[in-house]
């Protein structure tokens, strides 16, 4: 009886928060109208720019379910200053095996810098559940 009572209570809480209070997963968030989102500089022209000796700035846009630009390449030993924002929902920004790991939130600019000492293909992936295509949200950064 205690188990059945707990289950009923939990289902009631989930039901009320979902249907009466509108607590839905991010893929159901419709608070942002994609037609009305204004993408201001520098995010209107995302891309990789050389800003100094082995210094690069990567201006990136996270949108369900990819990042722009989707391919970048820098020489070994370069420091990349990432500036990332989102036009829709909260996304993640992680480069496995590095300390690059941040949340990308609409309306905010997330920044992080990292020096790529080893050559190779680095995966940039989303680690925040952002909807039906979350698992395919990844791009690559090549260090040559
Ligand atoms: Cu974007 Cu998960």
Short mmCIF file of C-alpha atoms and ligand atoms in Angstrom, two decimals:
data_model
loop_
_atom_site.label_atom_id
_atom_site.label_comp_id
_atom_site.label_asym_id
_atom_site.label_seq_id
_atom_site.Cartn_x
_atom_site.Cartn_y
_atom_site.Cartn_z
CA UNK A 1 0.00 0.00 0.00
CA UNK A 2 2.85 2.35 0.85
CA UNK A 3 4.43 1.62 -2.54
CA UNK A 4 1.18 2.22 -4.40
CA UNK A 5 0.60 5.43 -2.46
CA UNK A 6 4.10 6.72 -3.29
CA UNK A 7 3.70 5.84 -6.97
CA UNK A 8 0.35 7.63 -7.13
CA UNK A 9 1.82 10.67 -5.42
CA UNK A 10 4.82 10.80 -7.80
CA UNK A 11 2.66 10.42 -10.89
CA UNK A 12 0.39 13.15 -9.57
CA UNK A 13 3.37 15.51 -9.06
CA UNK A 14 4.77 14.76 -12.55
CA UNK A 15 1.32 15.11 -14.12
CA UNK A 16 0.52 18.42 -12.43
CA UNK A 17 3.94 19.94 -13.21
CA UNK A 18 3.82 18.79 -16.86
CA UNK A 19 0.22 19.54 -17.81
CA UNK A 20 -0.93 22.21 -15.37
CA UNK A 21 2.36 24.08 -14.90
CA UNK A 22 3.91 23.47 -18.35
CA UNK A 23 7.15 21.86 -17.15
CA UNK A 24 8.19 20.15 -20.38
CA UNK A 25 11.55 18.83 -21.67
CA UNK A 26 13.64 21.32 -23.74
CA UNK A 27 12.39 19.93 -27.07
CA UNK A 28 8.92 21.18 -26.11
CA UNK A 29 10.12 24.67 -25.23
CA UNK A 30 8.41 27.14 -27.49
CA UNK A 31 9.25 30.34 -25.66
CA UNK A 32 11.66 31.38 -28.44
CA UNK A 33 10.27 32.04 -31.90
CA UNK A 34 13.08 31.11 -34.35
CA UNK A 35 11.70 33.63 -36.86
CA UNK A 36 12.11 36.45 -34.39
CA UNK A 37 15.57 35.64 -33.01
CA UNK A 38 17.97 38.46 -33.80
CA UNK A 39 21.54 37.22 -34.14
CA UNK A 40 23.85 40.15 -33.43
CA UNK A 41 27.57 40.52 -34.21
CA UNK A 42 29.85 38.64 -34.08
CA UNK A 43 27.42 35.72 -34.19
CA UNK A 44 25.86 36.80 -37.50
CA UNK A 45 29.14 35.69 -39.10
CA UNK A 46 30.38 32.69 -37.10
CA UNK A 47 33.83 31.40 -37.94
CA UNK A 48 37.47 31.00 -37.04
CA UNK A 49 39.73 34.09 -37.09
CA UNK A 50 43.46 34.34 -36.49
CA UNK A 51 43.97 37.03 -33.85
CA UNK A 52 47.70 36.66 -33.19
CA UNK A 53 50.72 34.35 -33.21
CA UNK A 54 49.08 30.89 -32.69
CA UNK A 55 46.00 32.63 -31.31
CA UNK A 56 42.58 32.05 -32.80
CA UNK A 57 39.08 33.20 -32.00
CA UNK A 58 36.28 30.74 -32.74
CA UNK A 59 32.89 32.43 -32.85
CA UNK A 60 30.35 29.63 -32.79
CA UNK A 61 26.60 29.25 -32.88
CA UNK A 62 24.88 26.28 -31.26
CA UNK A 63 21.54 25.40 -32.83
CA UNK A 64 19.55 22.19 -32.63
CA UNK A 65 21.31 20.00 -33.69
CA UNK A 66 24.71 21.28 -34.81
CA UNK A 67 27.34 23.97 -34.34
CA UNK A 68 28.37 26.59 -36.89
CA UNK A 69 31.06 26.44 -38.22
CA UNK A 70 31.03 22.65 -38.41
CA UNK A 71 34.69 22.27 -39.42
CA UNK A 72 37.74 24.16 -38.20
CA UNK A 73 41.46 23.59 -38.43
CA UNK A 74 44.32 25.12 -36.44
CA UNK A 75 48.05 24.37 -36.27
CA UNK A 76 49.48 22.42 -33.30
CA UNK A 77 50.19 24.60 -30.25
CA UNK A 78 47.42 27.08 -31.04
CA UNK A 79 45.27 28.66 -28.37
CA UNK A 80 41.64 28.88 -29.41
CA UNK A 81 39.39 31.38 -27.67
CA UNK A 82 35.86 30.00 -28.05
CA UNK A 83 32.89 32.37 -27.94
CA UNK A 84 29.65 30.45 -28.16
CA UNK A 85 25.95 31.22 -27.94
CA UNK A 86 22.66 29.49 -28.72
CA UNK A 87 19.66 30.69 -30.69
CA UNK A 88 17.20 28.13 -29.37
CA UNK A 89 17.63 26.03 -26.23
CA UNK A 90 20.39 25.22 -23.75
CA UNK A 91 23.18 23.18 -25.33
CA UNK A 92 26.45 21.78 -24.03
CA UNK A 93 29.94 22.39 -25.38
CA UNK A 94 32.47 19.74 -24.50
CA UNK A 95 35.75 18.64 -26.01
CA UNK A 96 36.46 15.20 -24.49
CA UNK A 97 39.92 14.68 -22.91
CA UNK A 98 40.35 18.45 -22.39
CA UNK A 99 39.00 20.77 -19.69
CA UNK A 100 36.69 22.44 -22.22
CA UNK A 101 33.18 21.89 -20.91
CA UNK A 102 30.55 24.59 -20.69
CA UNK A 103 26.86 25.27 -20.97
CA UNK A 104 25.60 27.32 -23.92
CA UNK A 105 22.51 29.32 -23.08
CA UNK A 106 20.36 31.49 -25.38
CA UNK A 107 20.96 35.18 -24.76
CA UNK A 108 24.39 34.66 -23.15
CA UNK A 109 27.91 34.36 -24.54
CA UNK A 110 29.92 31.47 -23.10
CA UNK A 111 33.69 31.81 -23.34
CA UNK A 112 36.57 29.41 -22.81
CA UNK A 113 40.16 29.19 -24.10
CA UNK A 114 42.24 26.09 -24.71
CA UNK A 115 45.72 25.41 -26.08
CA UNK A 116 45.82 22.39 -28.38
CA UNK A 117 49.28 20.87 -27.87
CA UNK A 118 48.66 17.52 -29.57
CA UNK A 119 47.64 17.12 -33.22
CA UNK A 120 44.51 15.17 -34.04
CA UNK A 121 40.81 15.40 -34.58
CA UNK A 122 38.98 16.83 -31.60
CA UNK A 123 35.28 16.26 -31.19
CA UNK A 124 33.14 19.17 -30.01
CA UNK A 125 29.94 17.71 -28.66
CA UNK A 126 26.73 18.65 -26.91
CA UNK A 127 26.36 17.18 -23.44
CA UNK A 128 23.09 18.83 -22.44
CA UNK A 129 19.91 17.12 -23.56
CA UNK A 130 18.47 19.53 -26.14
CA UNK A 131 15.84 17.55 -28.01
CA UNK A 132 15.28 14.67 -30.44
CA UNK A 133 18.62 15.09 -32.28
CA UNK A 134 20.81 15.69 -29.23
CA UNK A 135 22.88 12.53 -29.79
CA UNK A 136 24.05 13.67 -33.26
CA UNK A 137 25.07 17.18 -32.18
CA UNK A 138 28.83 17.19 -32.71
CA UNK A 139 31.43 18.81 -34.97
CA UNK A 140 35.19 18.43 -35.32
CA UNK A 141 38.19 20.66 -34.79
CA UNK A 142 41.34 19.48 -36.51
CA UNK A 143 44.74 20.24 -35.04
CA UNK A 144 47.49 19.75 -37.63
CU1 LIG B 1 22.55 20.36 -28.22
CU2 LIG B 1 22.25 18.36 -26.88
#
